[in-house]
Amino acid sequence: MAISTPEETLTLTQDRVPVSDLRRRPPPSTAISSVLDSSSKTCALPDGSSKDDSSDNSSVGNTFDGEQRNPSVDGGYRTDKVDGDDRTDKVKRDEARIGNGEDRGKTVDFRFPYGPSVPAHRRVVESPLSSDLIFKQSHAGLFNLCIVVLIAVNSRLIIENLMKYGLLIGSGFWFSSRSLKDWPLFMCCLSLSIFPLCAFMVEKLAQQKLISELVVVSLHVTITMAEIIYPVFVILRSDSAVLSGITLMILTCVVWLKLVSYAHTNYDIRALCKSADKGDAPFNYVSANGAHNISFQNLAYFMAAPTLCYQPSYPRTTCIRKNWVLRQFIKLVIFTGVMGFIIEQYINPIVTNSQHPLKGNFLYAVERVLKLSVPTLYVWLCMFYCLFHLWLNILAELLCFGDREFYKDWWNATTVDEYWRKWNMPVHKWMTRHVYFPCLRNGIPKGVSFVIAFFISAVFHELCIGVPCHIFTFWAFMGIMLQVPLVIITNYLQNKFRNTMVGNMIFWFFFCIYGQPMCVLLYYHDVMNRRVRTE
């Protein structure tokens, strides 16, 4: 299509739309098609003559004044740089020459050749938020909006809390005169190293074949049971802080899991060695990693390494990044302080002004749970970041421990089962290696093995919370065992709806909105009631 003016003629070439882009659209009307076809073929020249563009068009595009036009781009007028100048500068020079009367009679390629007859709708396109496209594009802008809103809302809450309560956190949160009463727990923590030494001596005797396998198993069972009963007895006999007791019980459970793995792995290696001597085993771990050697160095490294599964050798890194370790340690201190601030400033006032969730008004209990859900969620996320990312990575870097898959993307879990497989990888690997697959090898059904794994996890959760609180209401135990029906329900919903968003929302609701605040309220009021009765 050509538009003639008294001064110059501006040429517009219509690009052609692929038929595949409009396969679900009816073809344009005959009148418009004829006008577009005729305008795309014939261009008016300043002397009144016409020229057929089809003879000059190539598969790449037309060239005007040293510029190349690419018809594959929308509008067909993408222009590359010419002699180091971009297209904007060249258009300005062309306009200046035309304004000065120079280069008249030349065809000028303007930047926006979009005439009224050019089709505005050329292909079938869905809206960006439609179900077909919503997960196929970036949502970085909406993510930034959520961050801005989150910062604004929480800033208001912080200001409101400070105006209402003042600054509640003090030096007593880190150390107080009550901390001196925890010295039995500290001594118990140091004495836990005796049990790995006993396990090492048993394995040395077994390696030299001085004791039978039955005696070895009996001694390991005795050592592991004593290792977990001893700290429980110390905590129950002392009037220690709940936080100190939880710390000791977590360390006790970690040592117990390591001792079980140490004994079970060495037992399996001895069995493989015997099979290899008889020629019954085509491949075993010992043949791939050298002779079975029980050394104190291997045990010491295993007890300090950020893993719960023993093996004679681990993948190692070549050096220690000291500056990286320093940065991670600074982050650890900062986020620990953030956790302390949230606990003292938000969680304590909320639970202090609350009632027992199972004995008071139902709507009031729901309001308390929802109000407590946000700060407990923040504390839980900070705890995860401090423990599983910062602390375990610092420990791995100092020990040159190579396998640092301490967690996976559990935040994208669509079922409760997927969450437990990704949330705590050291415990998950221990469970599959020393509980789940041994049950399957011994003929136990898959479902029963699954329940056994959750039962062991529930027992340790109750020990880590109930023993330091000096109460055994089994809230933690029941909370973990309730994960079994939740696994079945979320798996059913996932298979029924085939929608990852539904399962992910169910996971976040049960764990963060309902589960954790409810557990905090239940244990807090039970602890307060116990103190009232004892006083």
PDB file of C-alpha atoms in Angstrom, residues 380 416-417 419-420 423-424 427 431 450-465 473-488 510-511 514-516 519 522-523:
ATOM      1  CA  TRP A 380      10.223 -22.950  61.703  1.00  0.00           C
ATOM      2  CA  VAL A 416       2.800 -35.431  52.816  1.00  0.00           C
ATOM      3  CA  ASP A 417       4.775 -38.477  51.700  1.00  0.00           C
ATOM      4  CA  TYR A 419       7.502 -33.809  52.128  1.00  0.00           C
ATOM      5  CA  TRP A 420       8.915 -36.430  54.486  1.00  0.00           C
ATOM      6  CA  TRP A 423      12.517 -32.415  54.292  1.00  0.00           C
ATOM      7  CA  ASN A 424      15.309 -34.146  56.255  1.00  0.00           C
ATOM      8  CA  VAL A 427      17.073 -39.022  58.572  1.00  0.00           C
ATOM      9  CA  MET A 431      15.242 -44.748  57.656  1.00  0.00           C
ATOM     10  CA  PHE A 450       6.029 -47.660  56.077  1.00  0.00           C
ATOM     11  CA  VAL A 451       4.101 -47.566  59.380  1.00  0.00           C
ATOM     12  CA  ILE A 452       7.106 -48.944  61.293  1.00  0.00           C
ATOM     13  CA  ALA A 453       9.282 -46.125  59.976  1.00  0.00           C
ATOM     14  CA  PHE A 454       6.739 -43.531  61.099  1.00  0.00           C
ATOM     15  CA  PHE A 455       6.372 -45.255  64.482  1.00  0.00           C
ATOM     16  CA  ILE A 456      10.125 -44.954  65.150  1.00  0.00           C
ATOM     17  CA  SER A 457      10.016 -41.302  64.086  1.00  0.00           C
ATOM     18  CA  ALA A 458       7.036 -40.668  66.391  1.00  0.00           C
ATOM     19  CA  VAL A 459       8.849 -42.209  69.379  1.00  0.00           C
ATOM     20  CA  PHE A 460      11.874 -39.956  68.894  1.00  0.00           C
ATOM     21  CA  HIS A 461       9.707 -36.851  68.424  1.00  0.00           C
ATOM     22  CA  GLU A 462       7.978 -37.607  71.717  1.00  0.00           C
ATOM     23  CA  LEU A 463      11.324 -38.125  73.463  1.00  0.00           C
ATOM     24  CA  CYS A 464      12.722 -34.833  72.132  1.00  0.00           C
ATOM     25  CA  ILE A 465       9.678 -32.825  73.306  1.00  0.00           C
ATOM     26  CA  THR A 473       0.793 -36.479  76.923  1.00  0.00           C
ATOM     27  CA  PHE A 474       1.965 -38.022  73.628  1.00  0.00           C
ATOM     28  CA  TRP A 475       0.893 -35.022  71.533  1.00  0.00           C
ATOM     29  CA  ALA A 476       4.069 -35.251  69.442  1.00  0.00           C
ATOM     30  CA  PHE A 477       3.697 -39.011  69.066  1.00  0.00           C
ATOM     31  CA  MET A 478       0.108 -38.705  67.860  1.00  0.00           C
ATOM     32  CA  GLY A 479       1.038 -35.802  65.592  1.00  0.00           C
ATOM     33  CA  ILE A 480       3.584 -37.937  63.745  1.00  0.00           C
ATOM     34  CA  MET A 481       1.392 -41.027  63.583  1.00  0.00           C
ATOM     35  CA  LEU A 482      -1.401 -38.906  62.094  1.00  0.00           C
ATOM     36  CA  GLN A 483       0.916 -38.368  59.145  1.00  0.00           C
ATOM     37  CA  VAL A 484       0.096 -41.907  57.977  1.00  0.00           C
ATOM     38  CA  PRO A 485      -3.579 -41.164  57.146  1.00  0.00           C
ATOM     39  CA  LEU A 486      -2.524 -37.769  55.786  1.00  0.00           C
ATOM     40  CA  VAL A 487      -0.151 -39.537  53.413  1.00  0.00           C
ATOM     41  CA  ILE A 488      -3.002 -41.726  52.179  1.00  0.00           C
ATOM     42  CA  PHE A 510      -1.684 -29.031  57.882  1.00  0.00           C
ATOM     43  CA  PHE A 511       1.943 -28.333  58.733  1.00  0.00           C
ATOM     44  CA  TYR A 514      -2.832 -25.878  61.875  1.00  0.00           C
ATOM     45  CA  GLY A 515      -0.259 -28.440  63.048  1.00  0.00           C
ATOM     46  CA  GLN A 516       2.591 -26.466  64.556  1.00  0.00           C
ATOM     47  CA  CYS A 519       1.288 -28.351  69.175  1.00  0.00           C
ATOM     48  CA  LEU A 522      -0.998 -27.870  73.731  1.00  0.00           C
ATOM     49  CA  TYR A 523       2.489 -28.296  75.180  1.00  0.00           C
TER      50      TYR A 523
END
